[in-house]
Coordinates of C-alpha atoms in Angstrom, one line a residue:
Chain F
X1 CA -30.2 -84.8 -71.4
X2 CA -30.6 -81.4 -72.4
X3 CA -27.2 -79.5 -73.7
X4 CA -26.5 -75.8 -71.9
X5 CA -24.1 -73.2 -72.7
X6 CA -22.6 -71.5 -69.3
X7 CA -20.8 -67.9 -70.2
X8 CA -18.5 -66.8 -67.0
X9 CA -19.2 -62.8 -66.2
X10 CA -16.6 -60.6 -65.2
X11 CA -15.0 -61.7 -62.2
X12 CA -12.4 -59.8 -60.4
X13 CA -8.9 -60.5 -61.2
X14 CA -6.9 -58.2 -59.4
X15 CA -5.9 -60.3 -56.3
X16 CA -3.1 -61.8 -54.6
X17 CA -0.8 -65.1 -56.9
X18 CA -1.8 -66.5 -53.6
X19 CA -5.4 -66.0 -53.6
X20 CA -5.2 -66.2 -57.8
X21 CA -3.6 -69.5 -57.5
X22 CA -6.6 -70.4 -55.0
X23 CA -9.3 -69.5 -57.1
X24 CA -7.9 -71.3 -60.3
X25 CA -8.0 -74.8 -58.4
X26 CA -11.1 -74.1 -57.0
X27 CA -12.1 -74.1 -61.1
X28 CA -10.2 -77.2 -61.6
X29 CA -11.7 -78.9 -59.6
X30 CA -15.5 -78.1 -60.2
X31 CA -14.7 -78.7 -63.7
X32 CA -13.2 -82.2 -62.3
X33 CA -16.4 -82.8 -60.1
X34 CA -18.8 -81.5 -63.1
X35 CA -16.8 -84.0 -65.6
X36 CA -17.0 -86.7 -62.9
X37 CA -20.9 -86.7 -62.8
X38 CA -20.9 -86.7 -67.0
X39 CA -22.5 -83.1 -67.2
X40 CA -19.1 -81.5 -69.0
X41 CA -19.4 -81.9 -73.2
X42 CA -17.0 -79.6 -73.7
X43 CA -15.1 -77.5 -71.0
X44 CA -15.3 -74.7 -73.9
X45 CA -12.6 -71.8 -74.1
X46 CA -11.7 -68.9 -72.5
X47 CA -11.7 -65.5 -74.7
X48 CA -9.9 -62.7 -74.4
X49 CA -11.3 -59.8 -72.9
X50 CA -10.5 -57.2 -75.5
X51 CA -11.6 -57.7 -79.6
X52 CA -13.6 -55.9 -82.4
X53 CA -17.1 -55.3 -82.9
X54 CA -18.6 -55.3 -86.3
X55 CA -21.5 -53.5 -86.8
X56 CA -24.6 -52.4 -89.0
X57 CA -24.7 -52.4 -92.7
X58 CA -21.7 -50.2 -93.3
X59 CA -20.1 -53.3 -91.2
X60 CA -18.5 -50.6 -88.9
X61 CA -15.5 -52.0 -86.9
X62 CA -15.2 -50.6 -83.4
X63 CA -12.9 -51.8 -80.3
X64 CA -13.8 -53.8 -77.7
X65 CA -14.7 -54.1 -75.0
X66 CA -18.5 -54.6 -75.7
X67 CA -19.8 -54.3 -71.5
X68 CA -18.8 -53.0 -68.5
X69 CA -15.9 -55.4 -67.2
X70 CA -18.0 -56.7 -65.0
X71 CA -20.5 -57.9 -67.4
X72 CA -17.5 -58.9 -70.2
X73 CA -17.5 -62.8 -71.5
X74 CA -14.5 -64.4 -69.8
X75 CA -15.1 -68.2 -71.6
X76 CA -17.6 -70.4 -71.9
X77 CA -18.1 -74.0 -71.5
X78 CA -20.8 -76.6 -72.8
X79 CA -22.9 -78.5 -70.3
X80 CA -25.4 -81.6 -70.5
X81 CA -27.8 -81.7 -67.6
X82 CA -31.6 -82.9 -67.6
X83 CA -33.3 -79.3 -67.5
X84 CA -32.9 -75.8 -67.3
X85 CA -33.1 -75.9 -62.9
X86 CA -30.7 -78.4 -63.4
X87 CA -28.1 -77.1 -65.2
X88 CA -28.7 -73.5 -63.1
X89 CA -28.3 -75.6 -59.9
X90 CA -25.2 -77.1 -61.5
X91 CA -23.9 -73.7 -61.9
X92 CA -24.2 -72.7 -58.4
X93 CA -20.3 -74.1 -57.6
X94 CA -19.0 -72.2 -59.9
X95 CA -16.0 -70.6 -58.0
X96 CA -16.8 -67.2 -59.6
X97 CA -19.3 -66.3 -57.4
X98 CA -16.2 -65.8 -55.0
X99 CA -14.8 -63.3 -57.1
X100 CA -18.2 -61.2 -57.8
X101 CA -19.1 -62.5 -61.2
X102 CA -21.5 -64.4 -62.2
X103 CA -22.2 -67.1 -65.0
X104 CA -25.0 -66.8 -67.9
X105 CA -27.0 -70.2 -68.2
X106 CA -28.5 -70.8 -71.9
X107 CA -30.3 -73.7 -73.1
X108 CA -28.8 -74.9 -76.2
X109 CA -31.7 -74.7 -78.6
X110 CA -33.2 -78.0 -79.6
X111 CA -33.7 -79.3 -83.7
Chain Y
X1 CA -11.3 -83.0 -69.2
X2 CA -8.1 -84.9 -69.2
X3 CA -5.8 -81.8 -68.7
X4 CA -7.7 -80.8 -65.3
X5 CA -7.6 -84.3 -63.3
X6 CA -3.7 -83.7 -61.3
X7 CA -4.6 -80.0 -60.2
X8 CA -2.6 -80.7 -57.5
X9 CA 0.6 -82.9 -58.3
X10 CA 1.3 -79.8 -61.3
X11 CA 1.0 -77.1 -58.8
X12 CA 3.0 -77.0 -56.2
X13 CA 2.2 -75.1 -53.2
X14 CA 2.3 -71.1 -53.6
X15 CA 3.5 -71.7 -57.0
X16 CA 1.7 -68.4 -57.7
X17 CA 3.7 -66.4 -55.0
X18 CA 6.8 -68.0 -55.6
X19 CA 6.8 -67.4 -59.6
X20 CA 6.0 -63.8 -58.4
X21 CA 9.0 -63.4 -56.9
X22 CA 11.4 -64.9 -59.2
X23 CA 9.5 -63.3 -62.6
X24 CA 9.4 -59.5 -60.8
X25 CA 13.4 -60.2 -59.9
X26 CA 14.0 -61.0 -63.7
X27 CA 11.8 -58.2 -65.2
X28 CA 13.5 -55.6 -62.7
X29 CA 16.7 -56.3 -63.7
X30 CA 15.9 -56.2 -67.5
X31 CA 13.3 -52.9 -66.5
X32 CA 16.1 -51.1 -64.6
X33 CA 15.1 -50.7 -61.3
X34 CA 13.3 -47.6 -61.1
X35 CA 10.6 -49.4 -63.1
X36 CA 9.8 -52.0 -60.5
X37 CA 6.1 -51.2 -60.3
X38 CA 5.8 -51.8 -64.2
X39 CA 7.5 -55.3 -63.8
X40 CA 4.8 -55.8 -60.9
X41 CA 2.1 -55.1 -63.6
X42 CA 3.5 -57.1 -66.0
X43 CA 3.7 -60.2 -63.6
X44 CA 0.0 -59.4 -61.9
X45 CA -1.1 -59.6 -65.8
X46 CA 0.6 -63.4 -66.6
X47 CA -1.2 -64.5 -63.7
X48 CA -4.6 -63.3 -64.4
X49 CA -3.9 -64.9 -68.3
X50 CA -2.8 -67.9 -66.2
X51 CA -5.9 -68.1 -64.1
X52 CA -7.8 -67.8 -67.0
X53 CA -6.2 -70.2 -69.8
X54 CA -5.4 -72.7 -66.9
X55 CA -8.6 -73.2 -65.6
X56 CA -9.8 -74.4 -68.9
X57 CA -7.0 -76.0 -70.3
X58 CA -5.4 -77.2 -67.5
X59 CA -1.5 -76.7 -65.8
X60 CA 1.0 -76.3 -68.5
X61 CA 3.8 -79.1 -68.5
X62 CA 6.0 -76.4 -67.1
X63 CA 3.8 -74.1 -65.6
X64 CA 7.1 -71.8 -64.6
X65 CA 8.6 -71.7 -67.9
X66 CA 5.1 -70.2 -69.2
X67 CA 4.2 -67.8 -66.3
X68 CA 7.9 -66.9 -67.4
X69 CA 7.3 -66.3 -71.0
X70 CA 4.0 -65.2 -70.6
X71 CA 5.1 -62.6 -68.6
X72 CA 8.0 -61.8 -71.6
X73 CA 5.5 -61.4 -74.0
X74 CA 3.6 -58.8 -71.9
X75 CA 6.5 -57.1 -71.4
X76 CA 7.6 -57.1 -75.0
X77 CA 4.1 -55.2 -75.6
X78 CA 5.1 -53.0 -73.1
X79 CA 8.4 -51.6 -74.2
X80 CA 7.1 -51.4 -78.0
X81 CA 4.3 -49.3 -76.6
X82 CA 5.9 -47.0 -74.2
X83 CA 10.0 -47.2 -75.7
X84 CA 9.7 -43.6 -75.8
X85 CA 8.0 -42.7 -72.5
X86 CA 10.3 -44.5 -70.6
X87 CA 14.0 -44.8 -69.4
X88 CA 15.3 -48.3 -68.9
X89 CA 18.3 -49.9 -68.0
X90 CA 21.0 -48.8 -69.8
X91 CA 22.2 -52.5 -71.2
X92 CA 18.1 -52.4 -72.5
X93 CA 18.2 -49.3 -73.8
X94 CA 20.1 -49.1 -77.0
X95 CA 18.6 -52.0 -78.2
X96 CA 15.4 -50.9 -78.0
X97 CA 16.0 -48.3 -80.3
X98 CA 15.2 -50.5 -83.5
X99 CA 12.6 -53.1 -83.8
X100 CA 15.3 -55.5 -85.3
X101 CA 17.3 -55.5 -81.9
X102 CA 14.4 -55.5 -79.4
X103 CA 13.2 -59.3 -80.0
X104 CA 16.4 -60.8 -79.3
X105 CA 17.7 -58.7 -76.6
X106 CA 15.3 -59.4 -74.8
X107 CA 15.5 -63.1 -75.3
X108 CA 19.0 -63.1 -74.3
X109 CA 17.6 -61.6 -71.1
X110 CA 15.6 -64.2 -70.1
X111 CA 18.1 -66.9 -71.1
X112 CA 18.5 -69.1 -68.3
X113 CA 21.8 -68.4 -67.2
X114 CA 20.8 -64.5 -67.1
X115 CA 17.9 -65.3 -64.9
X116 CA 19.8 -67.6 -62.9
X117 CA 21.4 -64.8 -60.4
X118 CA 18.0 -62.8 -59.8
X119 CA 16.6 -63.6 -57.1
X120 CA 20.0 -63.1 -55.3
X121 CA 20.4 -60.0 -56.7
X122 CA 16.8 -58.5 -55.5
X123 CA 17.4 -59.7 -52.1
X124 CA 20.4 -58.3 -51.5
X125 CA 18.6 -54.9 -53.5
X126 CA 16.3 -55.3 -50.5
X127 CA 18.8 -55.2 -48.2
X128 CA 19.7 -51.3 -48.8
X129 CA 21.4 -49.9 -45.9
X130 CA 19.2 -46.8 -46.4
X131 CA 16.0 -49.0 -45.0
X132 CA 15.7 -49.9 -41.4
X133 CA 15.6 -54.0 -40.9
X134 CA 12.0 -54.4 -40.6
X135 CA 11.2 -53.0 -44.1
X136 CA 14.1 -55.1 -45.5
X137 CA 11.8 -57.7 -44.3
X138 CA 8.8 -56.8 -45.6
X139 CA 10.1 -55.4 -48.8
X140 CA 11.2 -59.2 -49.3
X141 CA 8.7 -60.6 -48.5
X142 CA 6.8 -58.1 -50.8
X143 CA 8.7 -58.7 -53.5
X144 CA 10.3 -62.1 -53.5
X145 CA 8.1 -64.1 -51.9
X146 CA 4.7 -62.9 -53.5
X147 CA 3.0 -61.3 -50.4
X148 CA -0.1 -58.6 -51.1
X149 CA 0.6 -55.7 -48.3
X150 CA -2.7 -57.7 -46.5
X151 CA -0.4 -60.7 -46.3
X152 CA 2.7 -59.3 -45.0
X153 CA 0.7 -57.5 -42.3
X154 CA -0.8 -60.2 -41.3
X155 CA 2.4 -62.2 -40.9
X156 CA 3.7 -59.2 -38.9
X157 CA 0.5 -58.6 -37.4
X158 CA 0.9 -54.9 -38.5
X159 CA -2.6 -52.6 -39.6
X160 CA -2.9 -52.5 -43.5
X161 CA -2.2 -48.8 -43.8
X162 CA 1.0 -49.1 -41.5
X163 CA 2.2 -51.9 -43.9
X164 CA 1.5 -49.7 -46.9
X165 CA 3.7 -47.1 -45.7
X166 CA 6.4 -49.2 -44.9
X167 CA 6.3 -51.2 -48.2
X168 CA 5.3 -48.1 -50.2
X169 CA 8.4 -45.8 -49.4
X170 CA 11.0 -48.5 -48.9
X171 CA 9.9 -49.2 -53.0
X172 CA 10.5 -45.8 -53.1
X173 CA 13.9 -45.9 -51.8
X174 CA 14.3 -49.5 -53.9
X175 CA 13.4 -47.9 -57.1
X176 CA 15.3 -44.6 -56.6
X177 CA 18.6 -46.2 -56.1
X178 CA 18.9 -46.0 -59.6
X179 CA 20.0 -49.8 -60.2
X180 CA 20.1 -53.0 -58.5
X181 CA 23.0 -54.6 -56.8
X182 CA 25.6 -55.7 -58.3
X183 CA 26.5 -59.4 -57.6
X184 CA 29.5 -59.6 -59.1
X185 CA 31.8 -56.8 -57.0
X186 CA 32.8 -59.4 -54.2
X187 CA 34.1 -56.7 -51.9
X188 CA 30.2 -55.0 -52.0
X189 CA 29.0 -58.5 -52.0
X190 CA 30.7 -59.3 -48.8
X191 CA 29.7 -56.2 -47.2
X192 CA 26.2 -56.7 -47.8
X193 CA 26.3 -59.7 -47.1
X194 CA 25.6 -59.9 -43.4
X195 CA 22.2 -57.6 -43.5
X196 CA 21.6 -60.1 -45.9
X197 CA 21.7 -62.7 -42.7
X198 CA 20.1 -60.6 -40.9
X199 CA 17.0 -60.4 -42.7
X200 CA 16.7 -63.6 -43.7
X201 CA 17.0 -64.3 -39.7
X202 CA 14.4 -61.9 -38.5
X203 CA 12.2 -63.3 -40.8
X204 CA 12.8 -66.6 -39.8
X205 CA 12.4 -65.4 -36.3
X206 CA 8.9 -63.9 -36.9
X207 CA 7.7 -66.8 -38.2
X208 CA 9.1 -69.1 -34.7
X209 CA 8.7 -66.7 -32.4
X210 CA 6.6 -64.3 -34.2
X211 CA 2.7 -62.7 -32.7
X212 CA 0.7 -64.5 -35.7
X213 CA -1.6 -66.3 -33.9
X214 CA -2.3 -68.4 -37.3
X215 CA 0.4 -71.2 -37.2
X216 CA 0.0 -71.7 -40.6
X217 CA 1.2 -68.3 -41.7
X218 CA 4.1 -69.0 -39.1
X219 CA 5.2 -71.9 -40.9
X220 CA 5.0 -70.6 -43.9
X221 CA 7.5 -67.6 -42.9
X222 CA 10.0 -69.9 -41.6
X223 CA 9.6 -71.8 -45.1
X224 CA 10.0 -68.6 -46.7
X225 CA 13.2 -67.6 -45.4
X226 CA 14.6 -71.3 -45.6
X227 CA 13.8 -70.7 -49.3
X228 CA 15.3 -67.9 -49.8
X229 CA 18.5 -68.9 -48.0
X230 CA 19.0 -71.8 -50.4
X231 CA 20.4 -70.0 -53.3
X232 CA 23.1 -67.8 -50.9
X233 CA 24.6 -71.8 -50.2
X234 CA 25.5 -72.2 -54.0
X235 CA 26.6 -68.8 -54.9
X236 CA 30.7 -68.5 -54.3
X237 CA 30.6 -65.3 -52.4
X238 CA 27.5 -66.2 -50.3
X239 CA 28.1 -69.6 -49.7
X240 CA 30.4 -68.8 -46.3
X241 CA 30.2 -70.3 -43.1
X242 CA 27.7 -68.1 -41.5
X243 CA 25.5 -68.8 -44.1
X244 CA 25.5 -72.5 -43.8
X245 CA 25.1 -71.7 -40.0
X246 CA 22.3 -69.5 -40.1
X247 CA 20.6 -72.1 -42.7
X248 CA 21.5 -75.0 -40.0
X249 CA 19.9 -72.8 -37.2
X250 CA 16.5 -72.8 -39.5
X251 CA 16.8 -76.7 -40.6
X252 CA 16.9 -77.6 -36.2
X253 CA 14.7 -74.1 -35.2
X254 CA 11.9 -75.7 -38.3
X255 CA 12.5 -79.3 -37.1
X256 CA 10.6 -78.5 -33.9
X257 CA 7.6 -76.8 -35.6
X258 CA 5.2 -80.0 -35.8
X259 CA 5.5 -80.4 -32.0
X260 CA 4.9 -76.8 -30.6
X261 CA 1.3 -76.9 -30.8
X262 CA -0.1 -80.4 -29.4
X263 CA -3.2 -82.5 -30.9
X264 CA -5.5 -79.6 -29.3
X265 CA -3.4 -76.9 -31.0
X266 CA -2.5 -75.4 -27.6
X267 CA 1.2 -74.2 -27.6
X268 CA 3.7 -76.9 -25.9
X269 CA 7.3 -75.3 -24.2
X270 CA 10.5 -77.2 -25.4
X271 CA 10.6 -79.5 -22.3
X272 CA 6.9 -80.2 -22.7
X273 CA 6.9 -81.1 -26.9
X274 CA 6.4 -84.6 -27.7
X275 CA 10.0 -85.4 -29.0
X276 CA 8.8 -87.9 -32.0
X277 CA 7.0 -85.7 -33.8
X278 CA 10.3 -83.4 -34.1
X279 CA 11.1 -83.4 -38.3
X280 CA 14.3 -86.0 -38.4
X281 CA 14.8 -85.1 -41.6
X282 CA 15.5 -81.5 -40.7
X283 CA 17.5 -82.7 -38.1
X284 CA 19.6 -84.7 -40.5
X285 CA 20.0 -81.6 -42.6
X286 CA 20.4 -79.1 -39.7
X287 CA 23.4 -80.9 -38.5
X288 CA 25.1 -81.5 -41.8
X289 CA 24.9 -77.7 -42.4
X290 CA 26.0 -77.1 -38.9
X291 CA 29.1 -79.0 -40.2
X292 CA 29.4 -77.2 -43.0
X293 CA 29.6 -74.1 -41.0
X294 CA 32.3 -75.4 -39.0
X295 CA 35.5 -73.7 -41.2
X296 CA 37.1 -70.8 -41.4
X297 CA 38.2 -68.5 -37.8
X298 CA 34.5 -66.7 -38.0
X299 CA 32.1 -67.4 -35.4
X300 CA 28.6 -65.9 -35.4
X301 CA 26.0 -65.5 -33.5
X302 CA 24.4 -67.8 -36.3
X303 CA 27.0 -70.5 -35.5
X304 CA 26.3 -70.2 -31.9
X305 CA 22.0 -70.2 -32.1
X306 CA 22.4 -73.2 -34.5
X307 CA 24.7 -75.2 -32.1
X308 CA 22.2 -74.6 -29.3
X309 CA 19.7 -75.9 -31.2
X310 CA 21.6 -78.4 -32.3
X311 CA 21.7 -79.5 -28.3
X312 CA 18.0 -79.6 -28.3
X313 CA 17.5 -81.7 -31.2
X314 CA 19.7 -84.1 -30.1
X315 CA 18.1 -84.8 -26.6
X316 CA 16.0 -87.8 -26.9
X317 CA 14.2 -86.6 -23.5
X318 CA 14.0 -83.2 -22.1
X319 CA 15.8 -84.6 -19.4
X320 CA 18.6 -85.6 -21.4
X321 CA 19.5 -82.1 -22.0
X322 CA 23.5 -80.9 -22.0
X323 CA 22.3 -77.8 -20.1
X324 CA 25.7 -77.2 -19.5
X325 CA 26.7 -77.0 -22.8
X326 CA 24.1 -74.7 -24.0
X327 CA 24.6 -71.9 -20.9
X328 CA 28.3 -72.0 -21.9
X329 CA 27.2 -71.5 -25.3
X330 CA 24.7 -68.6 -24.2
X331 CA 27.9 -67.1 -22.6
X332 CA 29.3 -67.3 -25.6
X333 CA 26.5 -65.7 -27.4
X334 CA 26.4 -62.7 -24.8
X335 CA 29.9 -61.6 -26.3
X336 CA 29.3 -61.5 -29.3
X337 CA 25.9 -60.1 -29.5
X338 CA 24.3 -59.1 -26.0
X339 CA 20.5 -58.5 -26.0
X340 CA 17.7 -59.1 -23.1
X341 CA 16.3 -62.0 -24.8
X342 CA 19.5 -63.9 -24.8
X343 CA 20.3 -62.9 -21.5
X344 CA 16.6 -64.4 -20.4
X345 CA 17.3 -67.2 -22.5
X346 CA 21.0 -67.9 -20.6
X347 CA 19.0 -67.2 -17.0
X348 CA 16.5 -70.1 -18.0
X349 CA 19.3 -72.7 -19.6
X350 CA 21.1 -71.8 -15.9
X351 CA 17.7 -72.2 -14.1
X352 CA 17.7 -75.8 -16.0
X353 CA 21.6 -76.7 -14.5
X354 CA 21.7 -75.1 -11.4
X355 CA 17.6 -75.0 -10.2
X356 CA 15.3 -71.9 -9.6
X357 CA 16.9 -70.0 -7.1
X358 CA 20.2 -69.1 -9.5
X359 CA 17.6 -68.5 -12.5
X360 CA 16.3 -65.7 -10.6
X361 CA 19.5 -64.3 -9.8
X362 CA 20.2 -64.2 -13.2
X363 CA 17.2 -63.0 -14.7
X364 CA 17.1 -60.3 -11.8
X365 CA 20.9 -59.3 -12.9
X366 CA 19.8 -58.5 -16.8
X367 CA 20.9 -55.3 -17.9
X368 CA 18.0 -53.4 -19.6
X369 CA 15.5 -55.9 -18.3
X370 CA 13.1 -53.1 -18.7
X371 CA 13.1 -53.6 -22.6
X372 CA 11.6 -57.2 -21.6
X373 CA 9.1 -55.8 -19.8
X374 CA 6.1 -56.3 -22.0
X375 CA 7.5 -59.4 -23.3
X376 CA 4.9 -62.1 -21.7
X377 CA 7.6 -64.5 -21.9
X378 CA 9.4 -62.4 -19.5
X379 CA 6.9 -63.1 -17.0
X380 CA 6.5 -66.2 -17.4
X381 CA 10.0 -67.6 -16.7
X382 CA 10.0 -65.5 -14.0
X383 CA 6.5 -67.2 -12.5
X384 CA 8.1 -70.7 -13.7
X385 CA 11.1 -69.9 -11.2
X386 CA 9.2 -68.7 -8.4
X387 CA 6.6 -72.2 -8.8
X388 CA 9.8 -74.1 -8.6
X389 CA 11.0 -72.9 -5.8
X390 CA 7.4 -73.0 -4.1
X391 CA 6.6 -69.8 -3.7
X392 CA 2.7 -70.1 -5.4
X393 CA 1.6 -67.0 -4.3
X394 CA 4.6 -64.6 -6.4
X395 CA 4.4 -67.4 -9.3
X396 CA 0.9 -67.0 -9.4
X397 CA 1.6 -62.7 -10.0
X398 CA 4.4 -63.0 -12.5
X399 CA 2.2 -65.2 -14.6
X400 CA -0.8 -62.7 -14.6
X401 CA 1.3 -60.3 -15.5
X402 CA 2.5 -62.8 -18.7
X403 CA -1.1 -63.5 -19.3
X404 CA -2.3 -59.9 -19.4
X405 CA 0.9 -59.3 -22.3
X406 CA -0.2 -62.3 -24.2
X407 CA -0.2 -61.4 -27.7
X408 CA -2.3 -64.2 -29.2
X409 CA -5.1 -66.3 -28.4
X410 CA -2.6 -69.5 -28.2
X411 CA -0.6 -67.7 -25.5
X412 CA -3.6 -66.8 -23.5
X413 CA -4.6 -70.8 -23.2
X414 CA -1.0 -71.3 -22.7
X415 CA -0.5 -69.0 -19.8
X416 CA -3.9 -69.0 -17.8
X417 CA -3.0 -73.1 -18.0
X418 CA 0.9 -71.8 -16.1
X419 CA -1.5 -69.7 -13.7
X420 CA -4.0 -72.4 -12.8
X421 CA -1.3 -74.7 -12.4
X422 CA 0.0 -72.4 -9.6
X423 CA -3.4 -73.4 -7.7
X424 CA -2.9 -77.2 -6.9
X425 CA -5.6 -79.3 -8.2
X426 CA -8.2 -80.0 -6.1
X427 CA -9.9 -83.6 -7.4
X428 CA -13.6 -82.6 -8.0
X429 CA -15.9 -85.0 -7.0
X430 CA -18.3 -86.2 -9.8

C-alpha cells in the first residue's frame, strides 16, 4: 500500500442549511465507507480559508488568500490505496464534486 | 474515524434548517431588527464552518449549542469590526461602547433563558399586520424554519422571482418596523395572537391541501407548522384554547397523511384511505389537545375543524362515519367563518347523510360558488353526485372539467381514474 495525500478545492458553500446539512453527510459517510475498506490513515484537517503568506528572502508577510476561492485548500486528508489510479478512483466519491470543487491527489513520496 | 460512524443518530433531520431559524431569531433580537440580514450572514457563516469542521471531525456532542456559539463568535467579530457603522438595538448599544462591556453583554444575551422566548417572538414579528397573510407565511417559513426563497416556492409552487419579491419586501417591512415584538405586553400579545393562528393554519393547510405535487415537501410543511405551534402551548398568553384547538386540528389533519397516497402513491379520498395506516399516535395526541381546547366560552373555527376531524379519526370504517355530527358541525362552522370551501365541504358531509340528490342542492345553493370555480375539487364532488345518482353522462362532464383544473400530476391519475370509472368496465378478454 502506497500512502496519498487528497487536498479538497474550493467548493461552493453558499447553499441552503438544508442542502449544507445534505452535503456534510454525504462527507460523513464516504469518509465512513473509505474508513470501512482500510484506505483512511488519517481523515486529516480542515484549514481555514484565510492566513498569511511568507515570502522571499526579506520573509515578506502578505494576507491570504493564496488562489482564487475556487482553487483555495479547504482540508486535507491522508489516504492508503495500492497506486496512484487507485487512490484517484477512490477520490471520485468525494461529495465535492457536487458542489463544483474538486480534490488534488498526491502520492506521498516514498524513502 | 470514530467521530464520523452515527452521522445519522447526531443529526436529526433538518437540524440545519431548524438551527437557522432559532439562531437568526436570537441574533435579531440582540442585532435589533433592522439588522436581520446581518444576523442571516452571521448564521449562513456557522454553517459553512460547521460543514467544514464537521465533516472531518464529526457531529459535536451538542451540535445546537455549537452552531449557537459558533454563530456568537462570528457575531462578536462583527460588532468589534463595524460598532461604529452600525446602529443596534438600543439594550446592545451602550455596551458596545467599551471593549470591557461587549464580551459579557453579549453572553448574557445568549444565556438560555434570554434565548428561550425567540422564536416566539420572531413569529409573531412575522405576523405584522402591515403584510398580507401569505407573506406572513412565507416570511416564516423564510426565517424560522430555514427555507432558501427556492424552497419556499416550491412549497407554494410559486416562480423564484415572485417569491423573491414577496420575501424581499415583507423583510423590508420586518426590518423597518424598527424592533421586534414585544412578548411581554399581554394586551398586544393577545391581539396578535390570532394572525398568529392564522398563519400557522394556512401553512398547515398548504402542506394538506396544498398544489406541491412532491408529498414529501407536503409533509414536511405540516411538520413545520406543528413545530412551530409547540412553543405557543407553553407560553402563558399563547397557551389559550384556540391554540390547543388549532394544534389538535394538525395532530388528527397529520394523522391521516401516511394513508392519502396508497402503495402506488396515487392519491386515496377519506372514504377510500386504508384506515390502519392512520398515525394512532397522532390520534392519541389530537384528542388530548382537543380536550384541552375544551375551556373557556371561546369557540373557533379551530375548535370546530379539529372536532370534525376528530369524527373522522375516530371512524373505524368509512361507513362508520357520524355524518350527522359533522354537517351539524359544518353548520356550525358556516357562522362563524363562511367561505365556498366549507360550504362544499357541508354539501359533501350532507351528500354523505342524506344521498346525492340533496348534495347537489346544496352545492348548487353556495353563495359565491363562482370563487370555486377553478377549484378541481369543485368538480369533482359535483361529478361524484351526479355518478351517484346515475346520471354517467353529466358525471362524466363535471369530472373533465376537474381533470382539466388538476393542479398536479397526482390529481390528474386521481381524476381521469373518477372519469373512467364513469364508463363501466367492460371485462377485456385476454
Amino acid at each position: 500500500m502506497s500512502e496519498f495525500v487528497y487536498l479538497y478545492r474550493g467548493g461552493q458553500t453558499n447553499r441552503s442549511p438544508e442542502a449544507m446539512q445534505q452535503t456534510m453527510q454525504k462527507w460523513m459517510a464516504w469518509f465512513k465507507d473509505l474508513g470501512d475498506k482500510g484506505h483512511v490513515k488519517s481523515v486529516g484537517q480542515p484549514l481555514e480559508h484565510a492566513g498569511k503568506l511568507v515570502r522571499g528572502k526579506q520573509k515578506t508577510v502578505t494576507d491570504g488568500p493564496f488562489a482564487e476561492a475556487k482553487d483555495v485548500v479547504g482540508g486535507y486528508s491522508l489516504i492508503e490505496a495500492r497506486d496512484l489510479d487507485q487512490a484517484v478512483e477512490l477520490s471520485k466519491g468525494c461529495p465535492i464534486f457536487e458542489v463544483e470543487g474538486a480534490v488534488e491527489v498526491r502520492p506521498v513520496m516514498k524513502m | 474515524m470514530g467521530s464520523s460512524e452515527h452521522v445519522g443518530e447526531q443529526l436529526g433531520d433538518h437540524l440545519f434548517r431548524r438551527e437557522s431559524g432559532r439562531i437568526v431569531a436570537t441574533l435579531t433580537r440582540i442585532f435589533g431588527v433592522q439588522n436581520l440580514a446581518l444576523a442571516e450572514d452571521v448564521v449562513q457563516d456557522a454553517f459553512c464552518r460547521a460543514l467544514e469542521v464537521w465533516k472531518f471531525r464529526g457531529v459535536p456532542e451538542n451540535p445546537s449549542a455549537w452552531l449557537m456559539v459558533t454563530a456568537k463568535h462570528r457575531a462578536l467579530d462583527v460588532l468589534r469590526r463595524e460598532r461604529t457603522a452600525r446602529t443596534f438595538a438600543p439594550e446592545l448599544g451602550r455596551f458596545l461602547e467599551s471593549e470591557w462591556t461587549l464580551s459579557p453583554a453579549v453572553e448574557e444575551n445568549f444565556a438560555p433563558h434570554a434565548i428561550k422566548d425567540d422564536q416566539l417572538r420572531m413569529m409573531f414579528s412575522c405576523c405584522h399586520p402591515r403584510l398580507p397573510e401569505e407573506a406572513q407565511v412565507a416570511l416564516m417559513l423564510h426565517i424560522l424554519c430555514g427555507f432558501t426563497v427556492d424552497e419556499v416556492a416550491a412549497a407554494f409552487v410559486s416562480s423564484h422571482a415572485a417569491m423573491e419579491k414577496r420575501i424581499t419586501r415583507a423583510k423590508k417591512i420586518l426590518a423597518g418596523s424598527k424592533k421586534l415584538f414585544d412578548i411581554a405586553d399581554a394586551r398586544d400579545f393577545a391581539a396578535r395572537l390570532p394572525a398568529v393562528h392564522r398563519a400557522l393554519y394556512l401553512l398547515f393547510n398548504e402542506g394538506y391541501h396544498g398544489a406541491s405535487a412532491e408529498s414529501a415537501v407536503r409533509a414536511e410543511l405540516c411538520r413545520e407548522a406543528m413545530r412551530l405551534a409547540a412553543p405557543l402551548r407553553e407560553h402563558p398568553l399563547a397557551a389559550t384554547p384556540a391554540t390547543f384547538a388549532l394544534s389538535a386540528l394538525m395532530s388528527l389533519h397529520a394523522a391521516r397523511l401516511p394513508a392519502r397516497l396508497d402503495s402506488s402513491g396515487e392519491l386515496r379520498s377519506l372514504g377510500d384511505q386504508d384506515r390502519s395506516q392512520w398515525d394512532a399516535h397522532l390520534v392519541g395526541e389530537g384528542q388530548k389537545l382537543l380536550d384541552l381546547s375544551a375551556s373557556g366560552p371561546e369557540l373557533t373555527e379551530y375548535h370546530l375543524e379539529a372536532a370534525i376531524a376528530w369524527a373522522h379519526a375516530v371512524a373505524p370504517r368509512a361507513e362508520d362515519t357520524d355524518w350527522g355530527l359533522i354537517v351539524s358541525l359544518y353548520d356550525k362552522l358556516m357562522a362563524i367563518r363562511p367561505s365556498p370551501v366549507v360550504a362544499l365541504n357541508r354539501a359533501i358531509a350532507i351528500a354523505q347523510r342524506n344521498g346525492p340528490e340533496r348534495g347537489l342542492e346544496e352545492i348548487r345553493a353556495i353563495a359565491n360558488s363562482d370563487r370555486l370555480a377553478s377549484y378541481p375539487f369543485y368538480h369533482a364532488a359535483l361529478g361524484e353526485f351526479e355518478l351517484r345518482a346515475g346520471r354517467a353522462d353529466a358525471a362524466r362532464e363535471h369530472f373533465r372539467a376537474a381533470l382539466a383544473l388538476a393542479r398536479s400530476p397526482m390529481e390528474r391519475t386521481f381524476l381521469s381514474h373518477r372519469l373512467a370509472a364513469c364508463t363501466p368496465a367492460v371485462t377485456a378478454a385476454l
